[in-house]
Amino acid sequence: MSKPVVYPLSQPANGAGGPTGTWRTERPVLSPEKCTGCLLCWIYCPEGVISKKDRSINYDFCKGCGICAVECPKKAITMVKEGGQ
Amino acid sequence: MSVKIKDFSDVEYVLPGSAACAGCPSTIALRIVGKALGENAIMLMTPSCAVASIGLLPKSCYSLPTLNICFASAGASAGGLSLALDALYEKGRLKGEKPTVFNWVGDGGTYDIGLQGISAAAERNDDFIHFCYNNEAYSNTGVQRSGATPLHAITTTTPLGKEVHRKNVPLLMLEHRIPYVATASLAYPMDLYRKVAKAKSIKGFKYIEIHAPCYPGWKFASSDTVKMSRLAVKSGAWLLWEGEYGRLTLNNPTSLLAKGKMELLPVEEYIKSQGRYAHLMKSPDKKSYLAELEEEVKRGLKFMAGRAELI
């Protein structure tokens, strides 16, 4: 009887590229009073870190590319410099 | 059929924390494509940025079954997988709806290295969707020129600008007279979603090409990825159209541009913030270079509009 062969299989999980939030130099900040809920930031986010429900941003994985701030028609998202460390 | 963003599924097929660059066009496009295809799909990838973005074992950023295949084999592998699934259904070993088999391949794997395999699969009319995300260079290996690199663009292998024109592979695919061919852009997500959903509903070989401005390769700010896609369409450097069995239809806004109902943006607007054209903008012959690119854009638009009227 031959030994069973174990194939390494990757499983889908958050953070496959590491804690990508540490790549960020600027963080997007949402002003909820300006947001009209058009969802453009949600669909254009390359990482999918913006929630469809309330547009809250997952800063653990946001890489800070700034596409959401450029594409927001109401300018409800602004890029703020990361401070400290 | 019109689709609204709020009707898009909130299931993510590219999970947060991939190893792609910040502002990567491939992950934006794949998120929309995943939402349109749903979970019953199998993805094949040739070596490209999309493979590098998967991340490290034991994690993967794609929540679809993913197969990594060799560079030249996109057409043959997907065709074979689709036929194997057909055989399993025929023998009754699989039940239910057949999964959508699709390739997620860059322009290198489509325009240059994978071309003959894809052309052969198109001619055999194998049942899968071939997606090409076209970032106009071999970006994964350090931005070398590819068959999709446009005229005068700087890459690491064309340091003085590319001297020859790019290929028109979507048109070549249209002339294979396959069931469905489309070109799409990141800046028009509803159009992309509609095209993917349409391709999913058709049996046979489908080809969709997505224009994907790569900011490290083209040298512009990471926040302008979507803006650059939009400028490409509005300046006529990228055309949106779809075709079925050799019949071509232009989509908005390209059809408005072709009819003259919308003004073409000057090509300068599109290329001025891209570092790969910086040598043109600084050159004393700037005017003649711009006139040449403008001429190229007008020729492309006139040609495709004429082709749309033919059949």
CSV table of C-alpha atoms in Angstrom, one decimal:
chain,number,residue,atom,x,y,z
A,1,MET,CA,0.0,0.0,0.0
A,2,SER,CA,1.4,3.3,-1.0
A,3,LYS,CA,1.5,6.3,1.3
A,4,PRO,CA,-1.3,8.8,0.8
A,5,VAL,CA,0.0,12.0,-1.0
A,6,VAL,CA,-0.9,15.3,0.6
A,7,TYR,CA,-1.4,18.1,-1.8
A,8,PRO,CA,-0.9,21.6,-0.4
A,9,LEU,CA,-4.1,23.5,-1.2
A,10,SER,CA,-4.6,27.2,-0.4
A,11,GLN,CA,-7.8,28.2,1.3
A,12,PRO,CA,-9.4,31.6,0.7
A,13,ALA,CA,-8.7,33.9,3.6
A,14,ASN,CA,-8.3,37.6,4.4
A,15,GLY,CA,-4.8,38.9,4.3
A,16,ALA,CA,-3.2,36.4,1.9
A,17,GLY,CA,-0.6,39.1,1.1
A,18,GLY,CA,0.0,39.9,4.8
A,19,PRO,CA,-1.3,42.8,6.9
A,20,THR,CA,-1.6,45.1,3.9
A,21,GLY,CA,-2.9,48.0,6.0
A,22,THR,CA,0.8,48.6,6.9
A,23,TRP,CA,1.5,49.6,3.3
A,24,ARG,CA,-0.6,52.7,3.7
A,25,THR,CA,0.9,56.2,3.8
A,26,GLU,CA,-2.5,58.0,3.7
A,27,ARG,CA,-5.8,56.8,5.1
A,28,PRO,CA,-9.2,57.4,3.5
A,29,VAL,CA,-11.7,59.0,6.0
A,30,LEU,CA,-15.4,59.1,5.2
A,31,SER,CA,-17.7,62.0,6.2
A,32,PRO,CA,-21.0,60.1,6.5
A,33,GLU,CA,-23.1,63.3,6.3
A,34,LYS,CA,-21.8,64.0,2.7
A,35,CYS,CA,-22.3,60.4,1.6
A,36,THR,CA,-25.3,59.7,-0.7
A,37,GLY,CA,-24.8,56.0,-0.9
A,38,CYS,CA,-24.0,55.8,-4.6
A,39,LEU,CA,-21.7,52.8,-3.9
A,40,LEU,CA,-19.1,53.9,-6.5
A,41,CYS,CA,-16.3,53.7,-3.8
A,42,TRP,CA,-17.5,50.2,-3.0
A,43,ILE,CA,-17.3,48.9,-6.6
A,44,TYR,CA,-14.1,50.7,-7.4
A,45,CYS,CA,-12.1,49.6,-4.3
A,46,PRO,CA,-9.5,47.2,-5.6
A,47,GLU,CA,-9.4,45.4,-2.2
A,48,GLY,CA,-13.1,45.3,-1.3
A,49,VAL,CA,-12.4,46.8,2.1
A,50,ILE,CA,-15.4,49.3,1.9
A,51,SER,CA,-18.6,47.8,3.3
A,52,LYS,CA,-21.6,47.9,1.0
A,53,LYS,CA,-24.0,48.4,3.9
A,54,ASP,CA,-22.6,51.5,5.6
A,55,ARG,CA,-19.4,52.3,3.7
A,56,SER,CA,-17.2,51.7,6.7
A,57,ILE,CA,-13.6,51.0,5.8
A,58,ASN,CA,-11.5,48.0,7.0
A,59,TYR,CA,-8.2,49.7,7.9
A,60,ASP,CA,-6.5,46.3,8.6
A,61,PHE,CA,-6.3,45.7,4.8
A,62,CYS,CA,-6.8,49.1,3.1
A,63,LYS,CA,-3.7,49.9,1.1
A,64,GLY,CA,-4.4,53.6,0.8
A,65,CYS,CA,-4.4,53.8,-3.0
A,66,GLY,CA,-6.9,56.7,-2.9
A,67,ILE,CA,-9.2,55.6,-5.8
A,68,CYS,CA,-12.3,56.0,-3.5
A,69,ALA,CA,-11.3,59.7,-2.7
A,70,VAL,CA,-10.8,60.5,-6.4
A,71,GLU,CA,-14.0,58.8,-7.6
A,72,CYS,CA,-16.4,60.0,-4.9
A,73,PRO,CA,-18.8,62.4,-6.7
A,74,LYS,CA,-19.6,64.2,-3.4
A,75,LYS,CA,-16.0,64.3,-2.2
A,76,ALA,CA,-17.2,62.6,1.0
A,77,ILE,CA,-13.9,60.7,1.3
A,78,THR,CA,-10.7,62.6,2.1
A,79,MET,CA,-7.1,61.2,2.3
A,80,VAL,CA,-5.4,62.0,5.6
A,81,LYS,CA,-1.7,61.4,6.2
A,82,GLU,CA,-0.9,58.5,8.6
A,83,GLY,CA,0.7,59.8,11.7
A,84,GLY,CA,3.1,58.1,14.2
A,85,GLN,CA,5.4,55.1,14.0
B,1,MET,CA,-31.2,45.3,-19.7
B,2,SER,CA,-29.8,47.8,-17.3
B,3,VAL,CA,-28.0,46.9,-14.1
B,4,LYS,CA,-27.6,49.0,-11.1
B,5,ILE,CA,-24.6,49.0,-8.7
B,6,LYS,CA,-26.9,48.4,-5.8
B,7,ASP,CA,-28.1,45.1,-7.3
B,8,PHE,CA,-24.6,43.7,-7.5
B,9,SER,CA,-24.0,40.8,-5.1
B,10,ASP,CA,-22.1,41.7,-1.9
B,11,VAL,CA,-20.2,38.4,-1.9
B,12,GLU,CA,-16.5,39.1,-2.5
B,13,TYR,CA,-14.5,36.9,-4.9
B,14,VAL,CA,-11.2,38.8,-4.2
B,15,LEU,CA,-10.7,38.9,-0.5
B,16,PRO,CA,-9.2,41.9,1.3
B,17,GLY,CA,-5.4,41.8,1.8
B,18,SER,CA,-4.3,40.4,-1.6
B,19,ALA,CA,-0.7,40.8,-2.6
B,20,ALA,CA,-1.5,43.1,-5.5
B,21,CYS,CA,-0.3,46.7,-5.7
B,22,ALA,CA,-2.5,49.3,-4.1
B,23,GLY,CA,-4.9,50.5,-6.8
B,24,CYS,CA,-4.5,47.4,-9.0
B,25,PRO,CA,-6.9,47.3,-12.0
B,26,SER,CA,-6.9,43.5,-12.2
B,27,THR,CA,-8.4,43.1,-8.7
B,28,ILE,CA,-11.1,45.8,-9.4
B,29,ALA,CA,-12.0,44.0,-12.6
B,30,LEU,CA,-12.0,40.6,-11.1
B,31,ARG,CA,-14.3,41.7,-8.2
B,32,ILE,CA,-16.9,42.9,-10.7
B,33,VAL,CA,-16.4,39.8,-12.9
B,34,GLY,CA,-16.8,37.5,-9.9
B,35,LYS,CA,-20.0,39.3,-8.9
B,36,ALA,CA,-21.4,38.8,-12.4
B,37,LEU,CA,-20.5,35.1,-12.7
B,38,GLY,CA,-21.4,34.0,-9.2
B,39,GLU,CA,-19.8,31.2,-7.2
B,40,ASN,CA,-20.4,28.4,-9.7
B,41,ALA,CA,-17.2,29.1,-11.7
B,42,ILE,CA,-13.7,27.8,-12.2
B,43,MET,CA,-10.9,30.2,-12.9
B,44,LEU,CA,-7.7,29.4,-14.8
B,45,MET,CA,-4.7,31.8,-14.6
B,46,THR,CA,-1.5,31.9,-16.7
B,47,PRO,CA,1.6,33.6,-15.1
B,48,SER,CA,0.6,37.2,-14.6
B,49,CYS,CA,0.2,39.8,-11.9
B,50,ALA,CA,-3.1,38.1,-11.0
B,51,VAL,CA,-1.1,34.9,-10.0
B,52,ALA,CA,1.4,37.0,-8.0
B,53,SER,CA,-1.5,38.6,-6.1
B,54,ILE,CA,-2.8,35.3,-4.8
B,55,GLY,CA,-0.5,35.6,-1.8
B,56,LEU,CA,1.3,32.9,0.2
B,57,LEU,CA,0.3,29.4,1.0
B,58,PRO,CA,-1.8,28.4,2.9
B,59,LYS,CA,-3.9,31.4,2.1
B,60,SER,CA,-5.4,32.5,-1.2
B,61,CYS,CA,-7.1,35.8,-2.0
B,62,TYR,CA,-9.5,34.4,-4.6
B,63,SER,CA,-12.6,32.6,-3.3
B,64,LEU,CA,-13.1,30.7,-6.5
B,65,PRO,CA,-11.4,27.4,-7.5
B,66,THR,CA,-8.2,28.6,-9.1
B,67,LEU,CA,-5.9,26.7,-11.4
B,68,ASN,CA,-2.4,28.0,-12.3
B,69,ILE,CA,-1.4,26.9,-15.7
B,70,CYS,CA,1.6,27.5,-18.0
B,71,PHE,CA,1.8,30.6,-20.1
B,72,ALA,CA,1.0,29.4,-23.6
B,73,SER,CA,-1.8,27.1,-22.6
B,74,ALA,CA,-4.8,29.3,-21.7
B,75,GLY,CA,-6.9,28.2,-24.7
B,76,ALA,CA,-6.0,24.5,-24.5
B,77,SER,CA,-6.3,24.2,-20.7
B,78,ALA,CA,-9.7,25.9,-20.4
B,79,GLY,CA,-11.0,24.1,-23.5
B,80,GLY,CA,-9.9,20.7,-22.0
B,81,LEU,CA,-11.3,21.5,-18.6
B,82,SER,CA,-14.7,22.4,-20.2
B,83,LEU,CA,-14.7,19.2,-22.3
B,84,ALA,CA,-13.8,17.1,-19.2
B,85,LEU,CA,-16.8,18.6,-17.3
B,86,ASP,CA,-19.0,17.8,-20.3
B,87,ALA,CA,-17.8,14.2,-20.2
B,88,LEU,CA,-18.5,13.9,-16.4
B,89,TYR,CA,-22.0,15.3,-16.9
B,90,GLU,CA,-22.6,12.8,-19.8
B,91,LYS,CA,-21.6,9.9,-17.6
B,92,GLY,CA,-23.8,11.2,-14.8
B,93,ARG,CA,-21.0,11.7,-12.3
B,94,LEU,CA,-21.8,15.4,-12.0
B,95,LYS,CA,-25.3,16.8,-11.6
B,96,GLY,CA,-26.8,20.3,-11.7
B,97,GLU,CA,-25.7,23.4,-13.6
B,98,LYS,CA,-22.3,23.3,-15.4
B,99,PRO,CA,-19.8,25.7,-13.8
B,100,THR,CA,-18.6,28.6,-15.9
B,101,VAL,CA,-15.0,27.9,-16.9
B,102,PHE,CA,-13.0,31.1,-17.4
B,103,ASN,CA,-9.5,32.3,-18.1
B,104,TRP,CA,-8.1,35.3,-16.3
B,105,VAL,CA,-5.1,36.2,-18.4
B,106,GLY,CA,-3.1,39.4,-19.0
B,107,ASP,CA,-2.2,40.8,-22.4
B,108,GLY,CA,1.0,38.8,-22.6
B,109,GLY,CA,-0.8,35.5,-22.3
B,110,THR,CA,-3.4,36.7,-24.9
B,111,TYR,CA,-1.6,38.9,-27.4
B,112,ASP,CA,1.8,37.2,-27.6
B,113,ILE,CA,2.5,33.9,-25.9
B,114,GLY,CA,-1.0,32.5,-25.7
B,115,LEU,CA,-2.3,33.7,-29.0
B,116,GLN,CA,-2.2,30.5,-31.0
B,117,GLY,CA,-3.9,28.4,-28.2
B,118,ILE,CA,-6.7,31.0,-27.9
B,119,SER,CA,-7.1,31.2,-31.6
B,120,ALA,CA,-7.4,27.4,-31.9
B,121,ALA,CA,-9.9,27.3,-29.0
B,122,ALA,CA,-11.9,30.0,-30.7
B,123,GLU,CA,-11.9,28.1,-33.9
B,124,ARG,CA,-13.0,24.9,-32.1
B,125,ASN,CA,-15.7,27.0,-30.3
B,126,ASP,CA,-14.8,25.5,-26.9
B,127,ASP,CA,-17.2,26.4,-24.1
B,128,PHE,CA,-15.5,29.0,-21.9
B,129,ILE,CA,-14.9,32.7,-21.4
B,130,HIS,CA,-11.5,34.2,-22.0
B,131,PHE,CA,-10.9,37.4,-20.1
B,132,CYS,CA,-7.9,39.5,-21.0
B,133,TYR,CA,-7.1,42.3,-18.6
B,134,ASN,CA,-5.0,44.5,-20.9
B,135,ASN,CA,-2.4,46.6,-19.0
B,136,GLU,CA,-0.4,47.1,-22.2
B,137,ALA,CA,2.9,45.6,-21.0
B,138,TYR,CA,4.3,42.6,-19.1
B,139,SER,CA,3.8,44.4,-15.8
B,140,ASN,CA,4.4,41.4,-13.5
B,141,THR,CA,8.0,40.9,-14.7
B,142,GLY,CA,8.9,44.6,-14.7
B,143,VAL,CA,7.1,46.3,-17.5
B,144,GLN,CA,8.5,44.9,-20.7
B,145,ARG,CA,6.9,45.7,-24.1
B,146,SER,CA,4.1,43.4,-25.3
B,147,GLY,CA,2.0,43.2,-28.4
B,148,ALA,CA,-0.5,45.5,-26.7
B,149,THR,CA,1.9,48.3,-25.9
B,150,PRO,CA,0.7,51.4,-27.9
B,151,LEU,CA,2.9,53.5,-30.2
B,152,HIS,CA,5.6,55.7,-28.5
B,153,ALA,CA,5.0,54.3,-25.0
B,154,ILE,CA,8.2,53.7,-22.9
B,155,THR,CA,8.7,50.3,-21.3
B,156,THR,CA,12.0,48.8,-20.0
B,157,THR,CA,12.6,47.1,-23.3
B,158,THR,CA,11.6,50.2,-25.4
B,159,PRO,CA,13.5,52.9,-23.5
B,160,LEU,CA,13.0,55.4,-26.4
B,161,GLY,CA,9.3,54.6,-26.9
B,162,LYS,CA,7.8,51.8,-28.9
B,163,GLU,CA,8.2,52.4,-32.7
B,164,VAL,CA,5.4,50.1,-34.0
B,165,HIS,CA,1.6,49.9,-33.6
B,166,ARG,CA,-0.2,47.6,-31.2
B,167,LYS,CA,-2.3,44.7,-32.4
B,168,ASN,CA,-6.1,44.7,-32.5
B,169,VAL,CA,-6.7,41.2,-31.0
B,170,PRO,CA,-10.5,41.8,-30.1
B,171,LEU,CA,-11.1,42.5,-33.8
B,172,LEU,CA,-9.2,39.3,-34.7
B,173,MET,CA,-11.4,37.4,-32.2
B,174,LEU,CA,-14.5,39.0,-33.8
B,175,GLU,CA,-13.3,37.7,-37.2
B,176,HIS,CA,-13.2,34.1,-35.8
B,177,ARG,CA,-17.0,34.6,-35.7
B,178,ILE,CA,-17.3,33.3,-32.2
B,179,PRO,CA,-20.6,33.6,-30.2
B,180,TYR,CA,-19.5,36.7,-28.2
B,181,VAL,CA,-16.7,39.2,-28.2
B,182,ALA,CA,-16.6,42.4,-26.1
B,183,THR,CA,-14.3,45.1,-24.9
B,184,ALA,CA,-14.8,46.7,-21.5
B,185,SER,CA,-13.4,49.3,-19.2
B,186,LEU,CA,-13.0,49.7,-15.4
B,187,ALA,CA,-14.6,53.1,-15.5
B,188,TYR,CA,-17.9,51.6,-16.8
B,189,PRO,CA,-18.7,48.8,-14.2
B,190,MET,CA,-22.3,48.4,-15.2
B,191,ASP,CA,-21.3,47.9,-18.9
B,192,LEU,CA,-18.7,45.3,-17.8
B,193,TYR,CA,-21.2,43.5,-15.5
B,194,ARG,CA,-23.8,43.4,-18.3
B,195,LYS,CA,-21.2,42.0,-20.8
B,196,VAL,CA,-20.0,39.3,-18.3
B,197,ALA,CA,-23.6,38.3,-17.5
B,198,LYS,CA,-24.4,38.1,-21.2
B,199,ALA,CA,-21.3,36.0,-21.9
B,200,LYS,CA,-22.2,33.6,-19.1
B,201,SER,CA,-25.6,32.9,-20.7
B,202,ILE,CA,-24.1,32.0,-24.1
B,203,LYS,CA,-22.6,28.6,-24.9
B,204,GLY,CA,-19.4,28.5,-26.9
B,205,PHE,CA,-16.2,30.6,-26.9
B,206,LYS,CA,-16.5,34.1,-25.4
B,207,TYR,CA,-13.8,36.7,-25.4
B,208,ILE,CA,-13.9,39.8,-23.1
B,209,GLU,CA,-11.1,42.3,-23.0
B,210,ILE,CA,-10.8,44.8,-20.1
B,211,HIS,CA,-8.7,47.8,-20.4
B,212,ALA,CA,-6.6,48.0,-17.1
B,213,PRO,CA,-4.4,51.0,-16.6
B,214,CYS,CA,-1.4,49.8,-14.6
B,215,TYR,CA,0.0,52.7,-12.5
B,216,PRO,CA,3.5,51.3,-11.7
B,217,GLY,CA,3.9,50.4,-15.4
B,218,TRP,CA,2.5,53.5,-16.9
B,219,LYS,CA,3.9,55.7,-14.1
B,220,PHE,CA,0.9,57.8,-12.8
B,221,ALA,CA,-0.6,58.2,-9.3
B,222,SER,CA,-2.2,55.0,-7.8
B,223,SER,CA,-5.4,57.0,-7.1
B,224,ASP,CA,-6.0,57.7,-10.9
B,225,THR,CA,-6.4,54.1,-12.1
B,226,VAL,CA,-10.2,54.4,-12.8
B,227,LYS,CA,-9.8,58.0,-14.0
B,228,MET,CA,-7.2,56.9,-16.5
B,229,SER,CA,-9.6,54.2,-17.8
B,230,ARG,CA,-12.3,56.8,-18.3
B,231,LEU,CA,-9.9,59.2,-20.1
B,232,ALA,CA,-8.8,56.4,-22.4
B,233,VAL,CA,-12.4,55.8,-23.4
B,234,LYS,CA,-13.3,59.4,-23.7
B,235,SER,CA,-10.3,60.3,-25.8
B,236,GLY,CA,-10.9,57.3,-28.1
B,237,ALA,CA,-7.7,55.5,-27.2
B,238,TRP,CA,-9.8,52.5,-26.0
B,239,LEU,CA,-13.1,51.6,-27.8
B,240,LEU,CA,-16.1,49.9,-26.2
B,241,TRP,CA,-17.9,47.5,-28.4
B,242,GLU,CA,-19.4,44.0,-28.5
B,243,GLY,CA,-19.9,41.6,-31.3
B,244,GLU,CA,-21.9,38.3,-31.9
B,245,TYR,CA,-20.9,36.0,-34.7
B,246,GLY,CA,-19.1,38.7,-36.6
B,247,ARG,CA,-21.7,41.4,-36.1
B,248,LEU,CA,-20.3,44.4,-34.4
B,249,THR,CA,-22.1,47.0,-32.2
B,250,LEU,CA,-20.4,50.0,-30.7
B,251,ASN,CA,-21.4,50.8,-27.0
B,252,ASN,CA,-21.8,54.1,-25.3
B,253,PRO,CA,-19.8,56.4,-25.0
B,254,THR,CA,-17.8,55.1,-28.0
B,255,SER,CA,-20.9,55.1,-30.3
B,256,LEU,CA,-21.6,58.7,-29.4
B,257,LEU,CA,-18.0,59.6,-30.2
B,258,ALA,CA,-18.2,57.8,-33.5
B,259,LYS,CA,-21.5,59.6,-34.5
B,260,GLY,CA,-20.0,62.9,-33.4
B,261,LYS,CA,-22.7,63.5,-30.7
B,262,MET,CA,-19.9,63.7,-28.1
B,263,GLU,CA,-16.6,65.6,-28.5
B,264,LEU,CA,-13.5,63.5,-28.4
B,265,LEU,CA,-11.2,64.6,-25.6
B,266,PRO,CA,-7.7,65.5,-26.9
B,267,VAL,CA,-5.2,62.7,-26.6
B,268,GLU,CA,-3.0,65.0,-24.7
B,269,GLU,CA,-5.5,65.0,-21.7
B,270,TYR,CA,-5.1,61.2,-21.6
B,271,ILE,CA,-1.3,60.9,-21.9
B,272,LYS,CA,0.0,64.0,-20.1
B,273,SER,CA,-0.1,62.5,-16.6
B,274,GLN,CA,1.5,59.2,-17.7
B,275,GLY,CA,5.2,58.9,-17.2
B,276,ARG,CA,5.5,56.5,-20.1
B,277,TYR,CA,4.8,59.4,-22.5
B,278,ALA,CA,6.9,62.0,-20.6
B,279,HIS,CA,9.5,62.0,-23.4
B,280,LEU,CA,6.9,63.1,-25.9
B,281,MET,CA,5.7,65.9,-23.7
B,282,LYS,CA,9.2,67.2,-23.2
B,283,SER,CA,10.3,66.7,-26.8
B,284,PRO,CA,10.7,69.7,-29.1
B,285,ASP,CA,8.6,67.7,-31.7
B,286,LYS,CA,5.7,67.4,-29.2
B,287,LYS,CA,3.2,68.8,-31.7
B,288,SER,CA,4.0,66.3,-34.4
B,289,TYR,CA,4.0,63.4,-32.0
B,290,LEU,CA,0.6,64.4,-30.6
B,291,ALA,CA,-0.7,64.8,-34.1
B,292,GLU,CA,0.4,61.3,-34.9
B,293,LEU,CA,-1.3,59.8,-31.9
B,294,GLU,CA,-4.4,61.9,-32.6
B,295,GLU,CA,-4.4,60.5,-36.2
B,296,GLU,CA,-4.0,56.9,-34.8
B,297,VAL,CA,-7.1,57.4,-32.5
B,298,LYS,CA,-9.2,58.8,-35.3
B,299,ARG,CA,-8.2,56.0,-37.6
B,300,GLY,CA,-9.2,53.4,-35.0
B,301,LEU,CA,-12.6,55.0,-34.4
B,302,LYS,CA,-13.3,55.4,-38.1
B,303,PHE,CA,-12.3,51.9,-38.8
B,304,MET,CA,-14.5,50.3,-36.0
B,305,ALA,CA,-17.5,52.6,-36.9
B,306,GLY,CA,-17.1,51.5,-40.5
B,307,ARG,CA,-16.8,47.8,-39.5
B,308,ALA,CA,-20.0,48.2,-37.4
B,309,GLU,CA,-21.9,49.4,-40.4
B,310,LEU,CA,-20.7,46.6,-42.6
B,311,ILE,CA,-22.8,43.7,-41.2
